[in-house]
Coordinates of C-alpha atoms in Angstrom, one line a residue:
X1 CA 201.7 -251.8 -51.7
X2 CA 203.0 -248.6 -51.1
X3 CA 201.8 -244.9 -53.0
X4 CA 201.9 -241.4 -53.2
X5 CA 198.8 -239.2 -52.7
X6 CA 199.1 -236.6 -55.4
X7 CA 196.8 -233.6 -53.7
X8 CA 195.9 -230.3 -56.0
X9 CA 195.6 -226.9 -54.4
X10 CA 194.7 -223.9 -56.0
X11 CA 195.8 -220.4 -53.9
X12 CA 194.0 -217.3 -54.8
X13 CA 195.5 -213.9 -52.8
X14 CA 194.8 -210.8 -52.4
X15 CA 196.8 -207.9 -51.8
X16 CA 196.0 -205.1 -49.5
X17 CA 197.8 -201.5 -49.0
X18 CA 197.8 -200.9 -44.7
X19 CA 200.2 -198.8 -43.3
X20 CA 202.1 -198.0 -46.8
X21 CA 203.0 -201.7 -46.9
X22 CA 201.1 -204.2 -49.0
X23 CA 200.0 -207.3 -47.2
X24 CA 199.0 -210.8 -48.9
X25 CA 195.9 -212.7 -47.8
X26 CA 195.4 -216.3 -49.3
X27 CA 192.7 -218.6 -49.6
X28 CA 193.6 -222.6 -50.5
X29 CA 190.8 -225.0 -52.2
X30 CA 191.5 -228.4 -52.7
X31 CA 190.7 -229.4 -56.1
X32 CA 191.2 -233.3 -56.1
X33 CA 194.2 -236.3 -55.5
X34 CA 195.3 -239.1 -57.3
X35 CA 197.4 -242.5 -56.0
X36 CA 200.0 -243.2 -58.8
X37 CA 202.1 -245.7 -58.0
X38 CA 203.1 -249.0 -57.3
X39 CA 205.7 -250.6 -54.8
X40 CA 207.8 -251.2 -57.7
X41 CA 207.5 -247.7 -59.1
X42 CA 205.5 -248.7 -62.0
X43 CA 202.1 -246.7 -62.7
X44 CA 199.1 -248.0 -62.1
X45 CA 196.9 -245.2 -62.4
X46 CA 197.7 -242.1 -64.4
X47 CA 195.6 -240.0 -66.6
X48 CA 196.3 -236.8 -67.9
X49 CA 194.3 -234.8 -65.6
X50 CA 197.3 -236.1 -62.8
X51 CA 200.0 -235.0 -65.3
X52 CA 197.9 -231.5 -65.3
X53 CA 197.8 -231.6 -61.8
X54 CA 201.3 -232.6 -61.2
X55 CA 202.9 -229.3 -63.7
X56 CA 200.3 -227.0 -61.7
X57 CA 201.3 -228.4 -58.4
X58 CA 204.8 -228.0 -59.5
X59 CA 204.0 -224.4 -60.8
X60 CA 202.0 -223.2 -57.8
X61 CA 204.6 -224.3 -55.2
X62 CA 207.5 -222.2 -57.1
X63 CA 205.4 -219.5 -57.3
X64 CA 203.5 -219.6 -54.1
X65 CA 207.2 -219.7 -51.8
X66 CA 207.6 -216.9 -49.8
X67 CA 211.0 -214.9 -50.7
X68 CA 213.6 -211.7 -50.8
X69 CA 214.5 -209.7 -52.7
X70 CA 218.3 -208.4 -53.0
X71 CA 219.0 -205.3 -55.2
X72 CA 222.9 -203.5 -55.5
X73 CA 222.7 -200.0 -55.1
X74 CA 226.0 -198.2 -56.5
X75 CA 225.5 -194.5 -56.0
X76 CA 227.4 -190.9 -55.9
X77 CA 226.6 -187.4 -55.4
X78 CA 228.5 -184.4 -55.8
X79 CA 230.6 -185.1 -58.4
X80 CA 231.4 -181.3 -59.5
X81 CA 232.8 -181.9 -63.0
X82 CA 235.6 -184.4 -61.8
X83 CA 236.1 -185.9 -65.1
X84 CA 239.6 -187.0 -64.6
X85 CA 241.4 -188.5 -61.8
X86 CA 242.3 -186.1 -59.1
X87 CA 244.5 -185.5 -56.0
X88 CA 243.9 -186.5 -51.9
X89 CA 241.9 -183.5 -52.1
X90 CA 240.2 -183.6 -54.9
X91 CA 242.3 -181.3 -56.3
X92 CA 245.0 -181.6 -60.2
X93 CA 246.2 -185.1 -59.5
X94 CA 250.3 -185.4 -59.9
X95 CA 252.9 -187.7 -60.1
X96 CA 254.3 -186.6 -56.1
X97 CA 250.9 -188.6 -54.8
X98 CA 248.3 -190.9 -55.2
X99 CA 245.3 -190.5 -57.3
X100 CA 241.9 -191.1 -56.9
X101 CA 238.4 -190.8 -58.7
X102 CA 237.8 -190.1 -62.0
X103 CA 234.8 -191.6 -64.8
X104 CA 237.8 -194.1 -65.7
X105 CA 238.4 -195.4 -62.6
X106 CA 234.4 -195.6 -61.5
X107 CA 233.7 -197.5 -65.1
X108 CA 236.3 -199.9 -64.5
X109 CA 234.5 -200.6 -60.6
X110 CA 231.2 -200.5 -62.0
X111 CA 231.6 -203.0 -64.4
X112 CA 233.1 -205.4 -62.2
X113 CA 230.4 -205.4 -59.6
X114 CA 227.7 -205.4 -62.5
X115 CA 229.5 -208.7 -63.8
X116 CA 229.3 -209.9 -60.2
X117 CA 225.9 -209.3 -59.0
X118 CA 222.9 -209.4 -60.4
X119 CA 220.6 -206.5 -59.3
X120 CA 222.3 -203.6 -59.9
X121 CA 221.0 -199.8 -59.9
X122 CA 223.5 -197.2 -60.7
X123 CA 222.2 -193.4 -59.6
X124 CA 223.3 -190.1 -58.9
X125 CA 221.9 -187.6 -56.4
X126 CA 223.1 -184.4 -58.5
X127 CA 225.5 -181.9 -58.4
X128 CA 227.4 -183.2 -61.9
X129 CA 227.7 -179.7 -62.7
X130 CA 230.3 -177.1 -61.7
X131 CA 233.5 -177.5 -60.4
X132 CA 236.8 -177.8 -63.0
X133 CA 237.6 -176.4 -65.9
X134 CA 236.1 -179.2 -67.7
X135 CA 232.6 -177.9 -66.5
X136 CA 233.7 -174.4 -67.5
X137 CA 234.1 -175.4 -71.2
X138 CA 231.6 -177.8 -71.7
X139 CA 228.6 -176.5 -69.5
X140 CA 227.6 -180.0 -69.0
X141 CA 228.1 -181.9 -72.3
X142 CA 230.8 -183.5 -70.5
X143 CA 228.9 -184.8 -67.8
X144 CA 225.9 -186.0 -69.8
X145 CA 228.2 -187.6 -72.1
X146 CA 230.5 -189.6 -69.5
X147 CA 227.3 -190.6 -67.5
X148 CA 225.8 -191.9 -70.5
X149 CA 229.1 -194.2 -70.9
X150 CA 228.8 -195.7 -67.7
X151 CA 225.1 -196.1 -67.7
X152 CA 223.4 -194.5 -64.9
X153 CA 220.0 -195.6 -64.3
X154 CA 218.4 -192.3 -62.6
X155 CA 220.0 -188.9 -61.3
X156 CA 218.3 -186.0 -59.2
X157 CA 219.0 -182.9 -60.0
X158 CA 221.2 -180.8 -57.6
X159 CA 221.3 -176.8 -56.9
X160 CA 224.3 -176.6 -58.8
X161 CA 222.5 -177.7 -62.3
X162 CA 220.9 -174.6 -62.5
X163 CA 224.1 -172.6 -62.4
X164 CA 223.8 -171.2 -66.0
X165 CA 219.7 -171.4 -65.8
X166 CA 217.3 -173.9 -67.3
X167 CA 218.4 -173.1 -70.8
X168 CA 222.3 -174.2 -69.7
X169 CA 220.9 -177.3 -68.1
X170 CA 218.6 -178.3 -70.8
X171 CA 220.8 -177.7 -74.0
X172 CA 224.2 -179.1 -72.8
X173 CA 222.4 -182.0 -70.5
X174 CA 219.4 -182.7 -70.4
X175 CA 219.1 -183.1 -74.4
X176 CA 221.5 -185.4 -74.1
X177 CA 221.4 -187.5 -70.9
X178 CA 219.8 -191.0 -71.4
X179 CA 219.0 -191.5 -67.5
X180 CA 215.7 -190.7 -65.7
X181 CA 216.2 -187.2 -64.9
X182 CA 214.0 -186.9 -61.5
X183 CA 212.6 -184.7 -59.1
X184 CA 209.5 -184.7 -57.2
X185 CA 209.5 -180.7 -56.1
X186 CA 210.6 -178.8 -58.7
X187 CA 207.1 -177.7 -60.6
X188 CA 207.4 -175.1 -63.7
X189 CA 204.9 -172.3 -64.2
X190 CA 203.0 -172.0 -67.5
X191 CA 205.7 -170.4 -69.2
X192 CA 208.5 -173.6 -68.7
X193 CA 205.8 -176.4 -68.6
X194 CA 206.5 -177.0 -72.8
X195 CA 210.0 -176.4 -73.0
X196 CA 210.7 -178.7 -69.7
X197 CA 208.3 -181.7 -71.1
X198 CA 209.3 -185.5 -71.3
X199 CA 212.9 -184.1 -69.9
X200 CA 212.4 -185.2 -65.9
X201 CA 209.4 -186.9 -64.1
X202 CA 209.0 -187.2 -60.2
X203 CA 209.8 -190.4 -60.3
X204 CA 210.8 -193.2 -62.6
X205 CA 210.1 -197.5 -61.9
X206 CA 212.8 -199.5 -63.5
X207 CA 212.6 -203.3 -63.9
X208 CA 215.3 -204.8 -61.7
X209 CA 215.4 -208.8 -62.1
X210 CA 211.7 -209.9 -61.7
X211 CA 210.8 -206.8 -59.9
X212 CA 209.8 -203.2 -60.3
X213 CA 212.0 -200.6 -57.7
X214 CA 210.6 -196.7 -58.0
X215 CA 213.3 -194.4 -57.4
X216 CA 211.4 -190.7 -56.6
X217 CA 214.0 -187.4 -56.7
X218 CA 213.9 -184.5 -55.0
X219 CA 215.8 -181.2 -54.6
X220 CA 216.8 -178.7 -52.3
X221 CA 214.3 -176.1 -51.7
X222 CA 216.8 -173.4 -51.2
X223 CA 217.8 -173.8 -54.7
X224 CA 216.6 -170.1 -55.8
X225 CA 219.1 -168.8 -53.3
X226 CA 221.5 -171.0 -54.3
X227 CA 221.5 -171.2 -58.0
X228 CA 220.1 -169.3 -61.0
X229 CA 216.7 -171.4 -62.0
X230 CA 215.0 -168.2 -62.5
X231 CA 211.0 -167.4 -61.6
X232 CA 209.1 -169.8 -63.8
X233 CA 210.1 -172.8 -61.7
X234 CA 208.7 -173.2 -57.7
X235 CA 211.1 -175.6 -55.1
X236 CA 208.4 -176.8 -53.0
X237 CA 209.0 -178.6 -49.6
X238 CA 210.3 -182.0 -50.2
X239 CA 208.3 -184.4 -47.3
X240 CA 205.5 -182.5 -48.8
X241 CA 206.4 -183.0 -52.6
X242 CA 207.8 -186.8 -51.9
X243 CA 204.8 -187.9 -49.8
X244 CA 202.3 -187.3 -52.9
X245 CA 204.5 -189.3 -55.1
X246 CA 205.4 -192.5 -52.8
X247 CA 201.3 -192.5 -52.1
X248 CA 200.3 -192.5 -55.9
X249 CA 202.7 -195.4 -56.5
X250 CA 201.4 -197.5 -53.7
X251 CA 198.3 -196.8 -55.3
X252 CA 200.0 -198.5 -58.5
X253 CA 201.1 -201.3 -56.3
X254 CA 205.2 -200.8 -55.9
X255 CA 205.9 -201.5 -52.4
X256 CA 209.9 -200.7 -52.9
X257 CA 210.6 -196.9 -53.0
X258 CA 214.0 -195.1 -52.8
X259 CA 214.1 -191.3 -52.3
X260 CA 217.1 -189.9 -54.4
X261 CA 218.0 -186.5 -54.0
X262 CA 220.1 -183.2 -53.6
X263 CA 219.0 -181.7 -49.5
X264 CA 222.0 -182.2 -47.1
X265 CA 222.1 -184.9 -44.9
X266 CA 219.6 -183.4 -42.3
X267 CA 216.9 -183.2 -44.7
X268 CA 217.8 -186.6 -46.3
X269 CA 217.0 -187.6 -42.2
X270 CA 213.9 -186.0 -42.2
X271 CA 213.0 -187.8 -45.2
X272 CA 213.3 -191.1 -44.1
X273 CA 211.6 -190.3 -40.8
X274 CA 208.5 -188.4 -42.2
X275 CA 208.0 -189.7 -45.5
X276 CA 205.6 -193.1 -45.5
X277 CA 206.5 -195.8 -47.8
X278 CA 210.4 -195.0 -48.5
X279 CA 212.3 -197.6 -48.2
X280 CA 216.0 -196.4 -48.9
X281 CA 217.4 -192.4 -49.3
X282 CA 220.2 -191.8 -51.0
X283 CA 221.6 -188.3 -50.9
X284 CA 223.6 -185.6 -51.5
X285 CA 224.6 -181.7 -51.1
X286 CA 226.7 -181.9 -48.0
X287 CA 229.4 -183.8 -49.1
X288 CA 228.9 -185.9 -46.0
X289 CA 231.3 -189.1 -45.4
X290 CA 229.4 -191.9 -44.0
X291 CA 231.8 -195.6 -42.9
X292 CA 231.4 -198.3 -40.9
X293 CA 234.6 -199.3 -39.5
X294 CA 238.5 -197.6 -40.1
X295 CA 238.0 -194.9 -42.9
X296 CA 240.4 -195.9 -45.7
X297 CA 241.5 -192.5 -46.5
X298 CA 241.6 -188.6 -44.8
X299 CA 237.8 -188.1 -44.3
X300 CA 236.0 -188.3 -41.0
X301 CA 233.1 -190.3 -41.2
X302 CA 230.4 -188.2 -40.0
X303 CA 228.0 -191.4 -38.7
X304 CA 227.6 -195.3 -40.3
X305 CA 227.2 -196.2 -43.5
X306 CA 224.3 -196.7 -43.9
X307 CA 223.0 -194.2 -41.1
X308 CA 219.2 -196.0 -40.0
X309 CA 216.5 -193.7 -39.3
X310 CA 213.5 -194.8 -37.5
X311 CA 210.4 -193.6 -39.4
X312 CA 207.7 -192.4 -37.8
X313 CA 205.4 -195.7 -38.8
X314 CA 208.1 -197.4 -37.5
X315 CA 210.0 -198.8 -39.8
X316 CA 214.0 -198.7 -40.2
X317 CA 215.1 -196.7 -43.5
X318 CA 219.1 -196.3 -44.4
X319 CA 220.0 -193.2 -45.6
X320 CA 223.2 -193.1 -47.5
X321 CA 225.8 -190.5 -48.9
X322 CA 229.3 -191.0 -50.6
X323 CA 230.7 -187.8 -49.7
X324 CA 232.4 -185.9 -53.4
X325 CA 234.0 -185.6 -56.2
X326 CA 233.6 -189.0 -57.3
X327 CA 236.3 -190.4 -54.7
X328 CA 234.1 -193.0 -53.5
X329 CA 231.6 -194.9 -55.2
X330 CA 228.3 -195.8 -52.9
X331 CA 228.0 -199.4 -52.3
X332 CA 224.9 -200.0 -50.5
X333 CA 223.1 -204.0 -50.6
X334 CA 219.5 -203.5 -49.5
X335 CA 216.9 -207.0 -48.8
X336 CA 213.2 -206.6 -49.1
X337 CA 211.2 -208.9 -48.2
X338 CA 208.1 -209.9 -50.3
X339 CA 205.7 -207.4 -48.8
X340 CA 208.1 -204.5 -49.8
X341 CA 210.0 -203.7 -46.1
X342 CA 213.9 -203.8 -45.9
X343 CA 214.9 -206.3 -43.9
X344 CA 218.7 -205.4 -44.3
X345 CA 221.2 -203.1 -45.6
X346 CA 224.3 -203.1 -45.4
X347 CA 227.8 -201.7 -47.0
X348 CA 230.0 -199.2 -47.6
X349 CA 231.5 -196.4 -49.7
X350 CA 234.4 -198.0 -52.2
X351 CA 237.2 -195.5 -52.2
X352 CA 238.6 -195.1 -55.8
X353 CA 242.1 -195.0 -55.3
X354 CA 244.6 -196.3 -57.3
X355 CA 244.2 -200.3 -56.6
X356 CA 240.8 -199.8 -59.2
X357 CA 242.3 -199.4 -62.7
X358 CA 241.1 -196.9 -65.0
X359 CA 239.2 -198.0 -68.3
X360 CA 241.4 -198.0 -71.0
X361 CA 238.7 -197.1 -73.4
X362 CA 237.5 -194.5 -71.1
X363 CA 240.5 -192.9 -70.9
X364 CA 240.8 -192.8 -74.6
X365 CA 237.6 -191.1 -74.7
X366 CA 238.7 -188.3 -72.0
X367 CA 241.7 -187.7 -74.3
X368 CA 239.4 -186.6 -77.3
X369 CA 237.4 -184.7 -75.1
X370 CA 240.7 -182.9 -73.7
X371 CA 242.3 -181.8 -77.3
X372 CA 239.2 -178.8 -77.8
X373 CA 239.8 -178.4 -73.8
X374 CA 243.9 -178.0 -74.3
X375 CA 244.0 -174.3 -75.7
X376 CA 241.3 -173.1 -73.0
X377 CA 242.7 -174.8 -69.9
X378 CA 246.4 -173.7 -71.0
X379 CA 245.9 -170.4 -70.4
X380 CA 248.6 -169.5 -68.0
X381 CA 247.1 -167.8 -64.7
X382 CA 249.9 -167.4 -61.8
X383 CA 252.1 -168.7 -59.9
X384 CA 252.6 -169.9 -56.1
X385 CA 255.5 -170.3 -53.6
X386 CA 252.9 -171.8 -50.8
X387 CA 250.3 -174.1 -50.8
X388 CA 246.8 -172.2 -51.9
X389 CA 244.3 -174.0 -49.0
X390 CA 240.9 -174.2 -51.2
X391 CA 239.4 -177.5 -49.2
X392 CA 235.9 -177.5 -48.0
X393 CA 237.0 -178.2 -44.3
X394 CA 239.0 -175.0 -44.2
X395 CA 237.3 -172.4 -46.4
X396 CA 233.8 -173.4 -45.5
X397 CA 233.9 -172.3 -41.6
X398 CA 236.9 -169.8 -41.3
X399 CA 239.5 -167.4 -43.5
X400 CA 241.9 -169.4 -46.2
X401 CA 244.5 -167.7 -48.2
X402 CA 243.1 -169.2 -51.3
X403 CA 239.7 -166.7 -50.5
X404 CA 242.3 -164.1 -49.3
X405 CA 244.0 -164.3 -52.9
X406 CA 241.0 -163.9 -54.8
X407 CA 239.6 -161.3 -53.4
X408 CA 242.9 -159.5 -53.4
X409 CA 242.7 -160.2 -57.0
X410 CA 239.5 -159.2 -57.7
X411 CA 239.7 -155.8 -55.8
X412 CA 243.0 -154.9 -57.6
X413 CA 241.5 -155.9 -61.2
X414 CA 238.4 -153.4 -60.6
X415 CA 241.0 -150.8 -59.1
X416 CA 243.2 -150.9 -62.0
X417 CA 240.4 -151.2 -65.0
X418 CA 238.3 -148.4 -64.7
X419 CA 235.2 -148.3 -66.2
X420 CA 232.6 -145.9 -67.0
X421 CA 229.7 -148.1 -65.8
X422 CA 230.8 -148.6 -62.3
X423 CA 232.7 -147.5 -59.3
X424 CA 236.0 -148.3 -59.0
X425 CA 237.0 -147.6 -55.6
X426 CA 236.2 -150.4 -54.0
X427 CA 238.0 -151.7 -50.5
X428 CA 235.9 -154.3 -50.2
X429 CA 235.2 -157.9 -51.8
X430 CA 232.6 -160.3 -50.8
X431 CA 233.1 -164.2 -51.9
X432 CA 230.9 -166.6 -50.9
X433 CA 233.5 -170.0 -49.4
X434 CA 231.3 -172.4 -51.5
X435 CA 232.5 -170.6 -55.0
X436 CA 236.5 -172.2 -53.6
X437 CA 236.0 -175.6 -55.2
X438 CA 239.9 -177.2 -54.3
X439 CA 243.2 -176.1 -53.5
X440 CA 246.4 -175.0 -55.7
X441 CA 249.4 -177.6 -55.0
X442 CA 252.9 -175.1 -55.3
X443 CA 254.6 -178.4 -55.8
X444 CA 252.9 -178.8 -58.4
X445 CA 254.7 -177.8 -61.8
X446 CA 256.4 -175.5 -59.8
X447 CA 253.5 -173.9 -58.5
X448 CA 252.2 -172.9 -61.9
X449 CA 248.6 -173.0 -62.6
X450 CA 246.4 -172.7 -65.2
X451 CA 242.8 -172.0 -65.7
X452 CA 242.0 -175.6 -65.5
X453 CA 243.0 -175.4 -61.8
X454 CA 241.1 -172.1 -61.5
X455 CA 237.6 -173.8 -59.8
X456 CA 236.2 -170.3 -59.4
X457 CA 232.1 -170.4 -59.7
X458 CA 230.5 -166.8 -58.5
X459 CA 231.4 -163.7 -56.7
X460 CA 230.6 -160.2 -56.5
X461 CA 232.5 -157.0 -56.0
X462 CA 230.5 -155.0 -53.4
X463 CA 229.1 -151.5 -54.2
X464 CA 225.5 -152.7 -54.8
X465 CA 224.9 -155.7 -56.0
X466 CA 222.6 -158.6 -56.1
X467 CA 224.3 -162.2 -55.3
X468 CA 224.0 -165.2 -55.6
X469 CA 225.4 -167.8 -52.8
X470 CA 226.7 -170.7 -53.8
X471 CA 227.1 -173.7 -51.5
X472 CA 227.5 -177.5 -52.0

């Protein structure tokens, strides 16, 4: 006669935290058998303790099975009010070339890969503000409200969200934003602790699948010499900052950590060597192009996507960008295994060209935004016989005739309109090359522009004067 020896195991585990990684220990009793059947496959003994013992058997052997864990992570940075669709160089977009970008575009790829996959997290590491004129009438609104449509999961702030202070980032964007706002390092004194309540944490956890992922933000610590976040709010060192908030949540038992934030890529390095316990850090700040393989478009990649860094507990951690403007869309598939540790990443940033319809809907909605923008973005400015070189890669590092022309501009305006309350024989102007956002096409309607293609941030006339650089 043959049979089956039904056995019963119970598993009790433990979990211990060792080296920012949390470990399982398990400990198997046997709780009792039973034979069941016959050579003919009838039953000769049952009872219902063996159908209790067969549904926990079948319980603790689903549970007990040692997995991974596969989460999408669809990120961008540096988006600088790029609301519509724009040019090669993230400049007007026209009917002479291809078109990139744009909140359309990204919802339409978005949606796709959300339909497709199954762990999805959609963040931002900052800079949403400044940048077009859509940015110079709605101080934000825009951005919170086109965000909120395609339904980011976290952002970090970046320098540039404190262009018009905390009270320009709170009433346009952060009342209305419906993502965690985060940021480990930037703590307000007594006299912003109220007002900035319940509108950013360090970090937020947000239930992916069956799991928990903590995504923990920082920001650049040179944001007071980049920005305007005034004195009641301190930038403190990031490792620092980041280090006490990745230790209290292994405290709270998540073992799967991603740093988002607004640094540059050489911090975003130093993060993901120094920092114990991240697992992933996605960044921002320096525009920086990251590809594996033949770039699809004009930018250089600057290293792989994603770049590994080897941590100083070591462990390997990708760090990620997707360069600007919203021309690529981060695409970045990490694997933990069950104790929390990446055990693969891999990817690459989607270009947003033309192939990637835009949202119908979307577009719709940009069209009511545009009718209060029309009158404002109309406004006729000038008009060029030569292409007006604004791009990062030329009027970062070296003289541009798009600087040249402003501060031409700006010299003759204080020259001509005199004024009582200054001195108006100036020979000089100082512009910092981060307040040139994009260049002026002169094929482009004839080489009119407007002020919507007027991506002018800061600058100062120099006699004495306090200023304020502006950078990525």
């Amino acid at each position: 006669m043959a049979f089956y020896l039904l056995s019963l195991t119970y598993l009790e585990h433990t979990i211990v935290s060792t080296g920012g990684k949390a470990h399982a220990f398990f400990r198997v009793y046997i709780l009792g058998h039973c034979c069941v059947f016959t050579h003919n496959g009838t039953m000769s003994v049952w009872t219902s303790r063996c159908a209790l013992m067969t549904s926990l058997c079948i319980f603790l052997n689903c549970s007990g099975t040692a997995s991974t864990f596969e989460v999408t992570l669809l990120h961008t940075n540096d988006n600088h009010a790029r609301i519509e669709e724009t040019s090669v160089d993230s400049g007007k977009c026209s009917s002479r070339g291809p078109c990139f970008a744009g909140v359309a575009r990204r919802f339409t790829k978005v949606s796709e890969i959300r339909k497709k996959e199954k762990n999805v997290l959609f963040l931002d590491a900052g800079d949403q503000f400044q940048g077009t004129v859509w940015f110079n009438y709605y101080k934000g609104a825009e951005a919170a409200h086109f965000m909120n449509k395609l339904g980011y999961d976290a952002m970090a702030f970046g320098n540039h969200e404190f262009d018009n202070g905390v009270e320009g980032l709170i009433k346009p964007f952060l009342q209305n934003i419906n993502c965690s706002m985060v940021s480990a390092n930037i703590k307000p004194d007594q006299t912003l602790a109220t007002k900035l309540s319940g509108y950013y944490q360090p970090y937020t956890v947000i239930n992916v699948g069956l799991e928990k992922v903590a995504v923990v933000g920082y920001t650049t610590a040179e944001t007071p010499f980049l920005s305007m976040p005034g004195q009641h709010l301190k930038f403190e060192d990031e490792v620092k900052a980041l280090q006490v908030q990745v230790d209290k949540l292994e405290t709270l038992g998540y073992n799967k950590i991603i740093a988002l934030g607004h640094s540059g890529f050489a911090m975003d390095q130093e993060i993901a060597k120094r920092v114990r316990g991240i697992d992933v850090v996605i960044g921002g700040h320096t525009n920086t192009f990251l590809y594996t393989g033949k770039p699809p478009s004009t930018e250089v990649p600057a290293g792989p996507y994603p770049f590994m860094v080897r941590s100083n507990d070591g462990r390997n951690v990708p760090v990620v960008q997707a360069f600007a403007f919203g021309k690529y869309l981060g695409y970045l598939k990490v694997t933990f295994d069950q104790a929390g540790n990446v055990v693969k990443a891999v990817g690459n940033p989607i270009l947003m060209d033309s192939s990637i319809p835009q949202d119908p809907d979307i577009l719709a909605d940009i069209g009511e935004w545009k009718k209060d923008l029309a009158q404002y973005s109309s406004q006729y400015v000038g008009q060029t016989l030569v292409y007006l070189n604004g791009t990062f890669e030329e009027c970062r590092f070296r003289e541009c005739n798009l600087g040249n022309l402003i501060c031409d501009a700006m010299i003759y305006h204080n020259i001509k309109y005199s004024s009582e309350l200054q001195w108006n024989h100036v020979g000089i102007c100082m512009l910092n090359s981060g307040a040139v956002r994009t260049a002026i096409d002169e094929h482009y309607k004839n080489g009119t522009f407007f002020q919507h293609k007027c991506f002018i941030t800061k600058a100062a006339v120099v006699v004495t004067f306090k200023m304020y650089q502006y950078l990525p």
